[in-house]
CSV table of C-alpha atoms and ligand atoms in Angstrom, one decimal:
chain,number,residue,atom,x,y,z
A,1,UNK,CA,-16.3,-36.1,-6.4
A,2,UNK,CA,-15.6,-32.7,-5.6
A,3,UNK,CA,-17.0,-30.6,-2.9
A,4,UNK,CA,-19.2,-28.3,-5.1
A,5,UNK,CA,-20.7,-31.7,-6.6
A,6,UNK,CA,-20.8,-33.1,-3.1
A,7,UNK,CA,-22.9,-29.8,-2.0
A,8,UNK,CA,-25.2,-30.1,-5.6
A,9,UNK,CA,-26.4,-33.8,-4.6
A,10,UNK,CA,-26.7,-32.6,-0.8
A,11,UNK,CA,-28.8,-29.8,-2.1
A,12,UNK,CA,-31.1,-32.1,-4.3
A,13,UNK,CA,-31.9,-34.8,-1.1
A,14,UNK,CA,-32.0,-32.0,1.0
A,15,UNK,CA,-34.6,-30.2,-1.6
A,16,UNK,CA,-36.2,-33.8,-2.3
A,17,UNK,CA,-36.9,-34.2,1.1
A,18,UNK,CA,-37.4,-31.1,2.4
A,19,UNK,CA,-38.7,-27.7,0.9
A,20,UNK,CA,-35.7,-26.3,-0.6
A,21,UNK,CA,-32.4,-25.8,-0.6
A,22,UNK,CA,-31.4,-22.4,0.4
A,23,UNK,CA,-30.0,-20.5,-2.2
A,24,UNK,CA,-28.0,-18.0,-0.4
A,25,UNK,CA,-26.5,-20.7,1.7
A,26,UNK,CA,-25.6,-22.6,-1.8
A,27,UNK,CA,-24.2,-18.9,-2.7
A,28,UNK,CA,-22.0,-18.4,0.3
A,29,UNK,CA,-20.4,-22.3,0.2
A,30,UNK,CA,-19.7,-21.5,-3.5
A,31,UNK,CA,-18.4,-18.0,-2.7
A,32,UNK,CA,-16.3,-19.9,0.2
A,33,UNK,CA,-15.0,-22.9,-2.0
A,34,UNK,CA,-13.8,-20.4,-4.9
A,35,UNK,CA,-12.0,-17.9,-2.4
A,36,UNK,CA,-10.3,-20.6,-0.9
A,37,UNK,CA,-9.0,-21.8,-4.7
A,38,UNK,CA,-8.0,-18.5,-5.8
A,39,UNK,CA,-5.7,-18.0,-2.5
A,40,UNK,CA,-4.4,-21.6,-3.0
A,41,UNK,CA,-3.8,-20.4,-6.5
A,42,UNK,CA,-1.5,-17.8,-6.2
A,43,UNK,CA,0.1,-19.0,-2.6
A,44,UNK,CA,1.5,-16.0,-2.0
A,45,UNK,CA,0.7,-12.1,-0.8
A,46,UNK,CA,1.9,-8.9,-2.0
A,47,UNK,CA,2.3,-6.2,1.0
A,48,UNK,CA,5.5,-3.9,2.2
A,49,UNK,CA,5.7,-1.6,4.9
A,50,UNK,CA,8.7,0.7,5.4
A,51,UNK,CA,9.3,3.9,6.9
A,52,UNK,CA,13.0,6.7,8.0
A,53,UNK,CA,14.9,5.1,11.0
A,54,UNK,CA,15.5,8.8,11.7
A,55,UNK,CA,15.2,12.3,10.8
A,56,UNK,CA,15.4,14.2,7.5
A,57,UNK,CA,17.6,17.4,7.3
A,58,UNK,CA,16.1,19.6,4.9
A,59,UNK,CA,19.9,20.4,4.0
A,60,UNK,CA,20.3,16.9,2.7
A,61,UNK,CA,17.0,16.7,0.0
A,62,UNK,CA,16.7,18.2,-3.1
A,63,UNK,CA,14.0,18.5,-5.9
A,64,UNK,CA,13.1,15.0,-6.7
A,65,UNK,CA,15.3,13.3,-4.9
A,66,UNK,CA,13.8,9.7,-3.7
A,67,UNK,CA,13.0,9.5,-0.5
A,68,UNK,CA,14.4,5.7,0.8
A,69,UNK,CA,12.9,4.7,3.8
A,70,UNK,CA,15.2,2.3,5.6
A,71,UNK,CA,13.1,0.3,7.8
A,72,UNK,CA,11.5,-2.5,6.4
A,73,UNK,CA,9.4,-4.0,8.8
A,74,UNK,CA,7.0,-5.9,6.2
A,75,UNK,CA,8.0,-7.1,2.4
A,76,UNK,CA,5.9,-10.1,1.3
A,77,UNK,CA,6.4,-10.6,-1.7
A,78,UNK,CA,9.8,-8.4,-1.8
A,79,UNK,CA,8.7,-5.6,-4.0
A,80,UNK,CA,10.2,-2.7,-2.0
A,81,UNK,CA,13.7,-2.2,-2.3
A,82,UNK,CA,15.7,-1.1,0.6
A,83,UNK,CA,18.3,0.4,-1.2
A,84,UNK,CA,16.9,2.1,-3.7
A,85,UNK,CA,13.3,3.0,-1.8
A,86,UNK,CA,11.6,1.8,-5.0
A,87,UNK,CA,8.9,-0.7,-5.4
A,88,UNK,CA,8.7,-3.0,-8.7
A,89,UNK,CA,5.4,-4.3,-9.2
A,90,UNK,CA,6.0,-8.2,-8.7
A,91,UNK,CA,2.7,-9.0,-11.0
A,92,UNK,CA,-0.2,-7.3,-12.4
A,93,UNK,CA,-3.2,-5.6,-11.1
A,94,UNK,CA,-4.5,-3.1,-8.3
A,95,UNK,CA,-2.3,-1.5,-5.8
A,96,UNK,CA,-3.1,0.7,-2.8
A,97,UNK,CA,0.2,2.6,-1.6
A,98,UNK,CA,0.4,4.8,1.6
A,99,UNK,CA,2.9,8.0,3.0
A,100,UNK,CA,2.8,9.8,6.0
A,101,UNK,CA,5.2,12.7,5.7
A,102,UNK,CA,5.6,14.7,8.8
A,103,UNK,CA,8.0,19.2,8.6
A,104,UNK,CA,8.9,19.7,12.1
A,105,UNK,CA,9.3,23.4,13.5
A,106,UNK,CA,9.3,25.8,10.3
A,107,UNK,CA,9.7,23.5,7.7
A,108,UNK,CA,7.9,22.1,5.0
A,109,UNK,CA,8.0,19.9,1.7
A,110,UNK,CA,6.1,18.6,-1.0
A,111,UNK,CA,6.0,14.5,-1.7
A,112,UNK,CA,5.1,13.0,-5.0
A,113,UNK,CA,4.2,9.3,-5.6
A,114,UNK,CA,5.4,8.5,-8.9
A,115,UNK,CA,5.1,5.5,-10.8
A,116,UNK,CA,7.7,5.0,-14.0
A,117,UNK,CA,8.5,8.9,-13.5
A,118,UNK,CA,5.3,10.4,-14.0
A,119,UNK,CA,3.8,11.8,-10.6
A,120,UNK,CA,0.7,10.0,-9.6
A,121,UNK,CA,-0.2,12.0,-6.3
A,122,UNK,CA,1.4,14.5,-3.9
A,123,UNK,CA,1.4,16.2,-0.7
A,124,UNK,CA,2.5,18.9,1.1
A,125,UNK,CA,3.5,19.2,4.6
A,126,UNK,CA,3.8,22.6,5.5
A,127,UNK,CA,4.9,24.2,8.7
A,128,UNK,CA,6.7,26.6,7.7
A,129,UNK,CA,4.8,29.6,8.8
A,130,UNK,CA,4.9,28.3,12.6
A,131,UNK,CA,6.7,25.9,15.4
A,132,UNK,CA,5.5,22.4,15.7
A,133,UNK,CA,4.3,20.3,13.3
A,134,UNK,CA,2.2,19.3,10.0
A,135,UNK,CA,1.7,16.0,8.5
A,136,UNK,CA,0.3,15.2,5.2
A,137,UNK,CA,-0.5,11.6,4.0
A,138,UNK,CA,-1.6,10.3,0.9
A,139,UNK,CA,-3.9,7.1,-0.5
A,140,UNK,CA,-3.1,6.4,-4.0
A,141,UNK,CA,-5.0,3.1,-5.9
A,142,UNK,CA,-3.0,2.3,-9.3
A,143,UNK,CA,-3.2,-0.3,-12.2
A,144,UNK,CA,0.2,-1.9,-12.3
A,145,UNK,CA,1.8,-3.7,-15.2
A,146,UNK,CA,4.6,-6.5,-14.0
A,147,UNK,CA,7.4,-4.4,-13.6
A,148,UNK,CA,6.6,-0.9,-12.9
A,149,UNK,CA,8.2,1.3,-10.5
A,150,UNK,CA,6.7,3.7,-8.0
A,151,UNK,CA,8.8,5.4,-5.5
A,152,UNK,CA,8.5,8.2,-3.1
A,153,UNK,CA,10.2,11.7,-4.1
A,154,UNK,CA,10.5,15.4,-3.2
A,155,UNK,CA,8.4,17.4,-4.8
A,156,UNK,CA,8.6,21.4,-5.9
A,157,UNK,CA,9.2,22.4,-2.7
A,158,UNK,CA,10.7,22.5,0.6
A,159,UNK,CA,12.8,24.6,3.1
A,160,UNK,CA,13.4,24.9,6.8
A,161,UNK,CA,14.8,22.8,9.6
A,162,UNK,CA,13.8,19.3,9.1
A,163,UNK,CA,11.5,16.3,8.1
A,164,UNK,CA,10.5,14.1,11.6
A,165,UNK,CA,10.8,10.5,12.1
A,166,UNK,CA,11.1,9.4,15.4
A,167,UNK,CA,9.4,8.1,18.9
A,168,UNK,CA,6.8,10.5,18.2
A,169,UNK,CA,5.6,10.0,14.5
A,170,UNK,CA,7.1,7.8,11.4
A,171,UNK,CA,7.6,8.6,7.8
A,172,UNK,CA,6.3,5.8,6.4
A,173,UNK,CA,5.9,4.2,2.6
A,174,UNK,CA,3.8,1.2,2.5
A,175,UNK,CA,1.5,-0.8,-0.2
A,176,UNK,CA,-0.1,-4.0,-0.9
A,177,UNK,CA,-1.7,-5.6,-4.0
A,178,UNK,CA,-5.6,-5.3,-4.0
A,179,UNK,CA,-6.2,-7.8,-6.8
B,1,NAG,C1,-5.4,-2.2,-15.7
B,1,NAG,O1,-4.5,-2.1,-16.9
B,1,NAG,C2,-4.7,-3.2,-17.8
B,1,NAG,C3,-3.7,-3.1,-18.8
B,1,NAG,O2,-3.6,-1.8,-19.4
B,1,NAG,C4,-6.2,-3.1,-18.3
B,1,NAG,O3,-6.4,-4.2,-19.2
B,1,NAG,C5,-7.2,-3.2,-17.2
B,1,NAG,O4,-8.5,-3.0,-17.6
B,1,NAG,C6,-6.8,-2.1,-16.2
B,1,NAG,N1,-7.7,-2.3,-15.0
B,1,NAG,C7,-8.3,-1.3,-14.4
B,1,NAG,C8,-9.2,-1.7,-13.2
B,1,NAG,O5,-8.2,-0.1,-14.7
């Protein structure tokens, strides 16, 4: 017998000889049992985090070039690719991806997230105008087919000194699979 026929004949003596058998607690062991098949299921997790061992040069980007982080400190799952920067959808379904992009002193560019070349989202860290620093982030949810790409590029545009990774903030690509 199974445990969600186990917990039906529990409920019906418990019912019989009590009052009744409480329904949410019923709900939550079903809820409980069901989660614990679906993760046994798959047996496995999709999540990367990644983000520049050092600084960007402004000098060294141009207009759409991909942005490769080089630290990989998480890749469950082994979607992100180091060398290329680009994540391949290992399966189907939601994904939630992250950036942090931070223009040091009178500098600033745009990002784009792209998935299979089209842009998806974008930012723009701009501190151009003055010294110190602006950071722009982004949150971007998208349906993935097995197989599609989204990467991290420069956008339209971008001048000045430099992008800043370092001890005091991180570039940072990062994304996990939501369902
Ligand atoms: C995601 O895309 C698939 C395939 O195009 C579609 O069947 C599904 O409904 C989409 N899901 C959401 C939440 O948009």
């Amino acid at each position: 017998m199974n445990n969600i026929g186990l917990f039906v004949v529990l409920c019906l003596w418990v019912a019989y000889g009590q009052e009744s058998c409480d329904r949410k607690e019923m709900e939550d062991t079903i809820c409980s049992l069901c989660s614990q098949r679906k993760e046994s299921q798959s047996g496995h997790q999709i999540a990367f985090f990644s983000y520049m061992s050092k600084n960007i040069p402004i000098k060294s980007i141009t207009k759409h070039k991909t942005l490769v982080y080089d630290m990989v400190e998480t890749n469950a799952g082994h979607g992100y690719d180091v060398n290329s920067g680009k994540f391949t959808a290992p399966e189907s379904g939601l994904y939630v991806f992250h950036t942090t992009t931070t223009s040091y002193d009178r500098s600033h560019s745009s990002i784009e997230v792209v998935k299979n070349g089209k842009v998806k989202d974008v930012a723009w860290a701009d501190s151009m105008s003055h010294d110190d620093r602006a950071v722009a982030s982004t949150m971007t949810i998208l349906n993935l087919t097995k197989g599609d790409i989204v990467q991290i590029r420069v956008g339209e545009a971008y001048a000045g000194n430099y992008l800043e990774s370092n001890q005091y903030t991180r570039m940072s690509f990062s994304g996990f699979k939501l369902s």
